[in-house]
Short mmCIF file of C-alpha atoms in Angstrom, two decimals:
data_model
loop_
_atom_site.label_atom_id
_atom_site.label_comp_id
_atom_site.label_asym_id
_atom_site.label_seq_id
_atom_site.Cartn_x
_atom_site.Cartn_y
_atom_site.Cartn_z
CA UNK A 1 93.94 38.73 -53.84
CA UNK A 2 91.75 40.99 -55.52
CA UNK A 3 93.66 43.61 -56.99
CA UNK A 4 92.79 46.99 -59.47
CA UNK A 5 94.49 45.36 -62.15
CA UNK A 6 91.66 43.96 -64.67
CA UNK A 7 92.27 41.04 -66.34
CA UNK A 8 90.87 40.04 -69.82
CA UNK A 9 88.68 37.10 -69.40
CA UNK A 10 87.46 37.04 -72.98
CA UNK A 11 91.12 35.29 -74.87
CA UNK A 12 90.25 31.87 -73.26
CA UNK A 13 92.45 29.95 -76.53
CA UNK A 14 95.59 28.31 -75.03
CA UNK A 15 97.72 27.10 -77.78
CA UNK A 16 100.09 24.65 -77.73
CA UNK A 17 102.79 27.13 -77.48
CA UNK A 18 101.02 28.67 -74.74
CA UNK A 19 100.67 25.38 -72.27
CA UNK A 20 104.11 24.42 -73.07
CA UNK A 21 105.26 28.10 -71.60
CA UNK A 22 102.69 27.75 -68.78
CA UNK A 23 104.18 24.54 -67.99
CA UNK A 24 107.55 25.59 -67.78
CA UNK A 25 106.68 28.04 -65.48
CA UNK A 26 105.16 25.31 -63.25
CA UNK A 27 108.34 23.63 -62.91
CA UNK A 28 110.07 26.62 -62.52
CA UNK A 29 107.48 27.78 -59.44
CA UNK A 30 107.63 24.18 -58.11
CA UNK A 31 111.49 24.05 -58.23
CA UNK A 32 111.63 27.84 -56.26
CA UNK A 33 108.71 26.57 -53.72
CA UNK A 34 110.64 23.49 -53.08
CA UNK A 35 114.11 25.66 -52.57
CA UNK A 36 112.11 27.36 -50.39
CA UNK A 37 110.75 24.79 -48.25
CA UNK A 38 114.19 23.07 -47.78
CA UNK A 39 115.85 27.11 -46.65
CA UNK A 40 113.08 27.53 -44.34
CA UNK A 41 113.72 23.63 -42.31
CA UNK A 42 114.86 24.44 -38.83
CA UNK A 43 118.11 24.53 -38.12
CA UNK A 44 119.87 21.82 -36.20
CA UNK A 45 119.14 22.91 -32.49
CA UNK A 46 122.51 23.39 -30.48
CA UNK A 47 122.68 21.80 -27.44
CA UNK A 48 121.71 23.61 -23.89
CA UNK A 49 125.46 23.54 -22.88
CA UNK A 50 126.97 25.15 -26.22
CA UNK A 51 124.77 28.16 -25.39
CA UNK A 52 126.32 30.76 -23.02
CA UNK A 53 124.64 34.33 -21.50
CA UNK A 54 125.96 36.02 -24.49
CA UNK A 55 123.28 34.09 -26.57
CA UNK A 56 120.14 35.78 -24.82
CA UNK A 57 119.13 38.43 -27.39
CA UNK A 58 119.16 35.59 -29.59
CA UNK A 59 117.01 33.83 -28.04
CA UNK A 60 114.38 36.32 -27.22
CA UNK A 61 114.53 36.44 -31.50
CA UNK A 62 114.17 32.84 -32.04
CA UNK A 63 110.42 32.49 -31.08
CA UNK A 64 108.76 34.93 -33.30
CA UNK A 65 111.65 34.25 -35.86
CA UNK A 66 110.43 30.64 -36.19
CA UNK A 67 106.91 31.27 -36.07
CA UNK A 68 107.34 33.39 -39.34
CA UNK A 69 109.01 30.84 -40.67
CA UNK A 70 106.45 28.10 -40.11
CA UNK A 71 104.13 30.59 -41.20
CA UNK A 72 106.29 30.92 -44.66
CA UNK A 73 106.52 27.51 -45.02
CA UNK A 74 102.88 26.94 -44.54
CA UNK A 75 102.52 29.30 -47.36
CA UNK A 76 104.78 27.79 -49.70
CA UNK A 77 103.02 24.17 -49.11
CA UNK A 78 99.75 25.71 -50.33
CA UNK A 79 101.43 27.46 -53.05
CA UNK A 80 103.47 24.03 -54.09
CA UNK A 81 100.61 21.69 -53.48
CA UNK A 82 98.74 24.27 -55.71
CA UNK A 83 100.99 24.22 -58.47
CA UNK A 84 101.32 20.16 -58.44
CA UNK A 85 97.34 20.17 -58.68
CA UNK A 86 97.70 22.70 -61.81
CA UNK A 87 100.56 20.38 -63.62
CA UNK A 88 97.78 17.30 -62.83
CA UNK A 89 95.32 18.94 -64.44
CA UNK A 90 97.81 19.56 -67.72
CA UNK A 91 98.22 15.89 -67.97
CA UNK A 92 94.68 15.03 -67.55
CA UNK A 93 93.38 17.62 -69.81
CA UNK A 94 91.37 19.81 -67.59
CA UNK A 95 94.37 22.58 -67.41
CA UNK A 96 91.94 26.20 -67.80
CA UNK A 97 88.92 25.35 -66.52
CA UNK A 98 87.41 26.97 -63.45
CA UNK A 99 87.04 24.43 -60.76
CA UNK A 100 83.61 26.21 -59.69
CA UNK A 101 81.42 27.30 -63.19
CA UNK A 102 83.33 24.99 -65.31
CA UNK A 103 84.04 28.26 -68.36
CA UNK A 104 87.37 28.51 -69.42
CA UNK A 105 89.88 30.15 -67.42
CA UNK A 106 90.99 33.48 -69.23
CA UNK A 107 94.47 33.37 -70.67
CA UNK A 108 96.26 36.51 -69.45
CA UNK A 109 94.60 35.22 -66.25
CA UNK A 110 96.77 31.94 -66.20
CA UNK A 111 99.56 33.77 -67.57
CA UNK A 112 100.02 35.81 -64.50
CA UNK A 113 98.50 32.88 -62.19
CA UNK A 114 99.20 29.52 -63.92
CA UNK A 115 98.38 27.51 -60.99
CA UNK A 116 94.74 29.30 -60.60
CA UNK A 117 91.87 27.18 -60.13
CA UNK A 118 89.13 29.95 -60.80
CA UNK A 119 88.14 32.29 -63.62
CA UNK A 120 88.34 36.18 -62.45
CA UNK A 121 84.56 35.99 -61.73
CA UNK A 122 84.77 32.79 -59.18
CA UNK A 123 87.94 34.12 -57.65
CA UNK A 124 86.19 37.65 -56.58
CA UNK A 125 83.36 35.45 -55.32
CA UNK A 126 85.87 33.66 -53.18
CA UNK A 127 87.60 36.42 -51.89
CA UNK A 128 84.63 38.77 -50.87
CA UNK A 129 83.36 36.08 -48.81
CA UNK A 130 86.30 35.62 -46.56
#
């Protein structure tokens, strides 16, 4: 999402302290995505004959209600499967580096995404092209 907010590419240095924090926030993200995913499982359907006229409105909700939903949970897969890819790359070593033009990834950038493949530059390239 491209937003007017610039962020400082230049501070590509990640200390120690630094991936520890960014880390942490991983597993925090992961544990919230996964929370997430388990809230947004459907519910146990009731059987045709527990259901009575009363339950109509209901029903008329239930469509569009579980098609946002699915389209939540969709989200949060990306998001998750995102964030798993970002703790890989801390263990192999490759954590901060654009998965397009190979630079650094700035740090404020990973501080407010730390799951972000892309430097600012590569992201904007993305986006505009959708």
């Amino acid at each position: 999402m491209v937003t007017d907010r610039i962020i400082d590419d230049r501070d590509t240095t990640l200390s120690a302290d630094d991936l520890a924090a960014l880390r942490e926030n991983l597993y925090e993200q992961r544990a919230f995505r996964q929370e997430q995913l388990k809230q947004l499982r459907p519910a146990q359907q009731l059987p045709a004959s527990a259901t009575n006229g009363a339950d109509a409105p209901c029903d008329r909700r239930a469509g569009p209600q579980a098609e946002v939903r699915g389209q939540l949970a969709a989200s949060a897969r990306v998001v998750l499967a995102d964030i798993e890819a970002a703790l890989a790359r801390m263990d192999r070593g490759g954590y901060g580096i654009c998965d397009v033009c190979r630079v650094p990834i700035g740090r404020a950038r990973l501080t407010v995404v730390p799951h972000g493949r892309y430097c600012t530059r590569c992201q904007q390239v993305r986006e505009a092209g959708r």
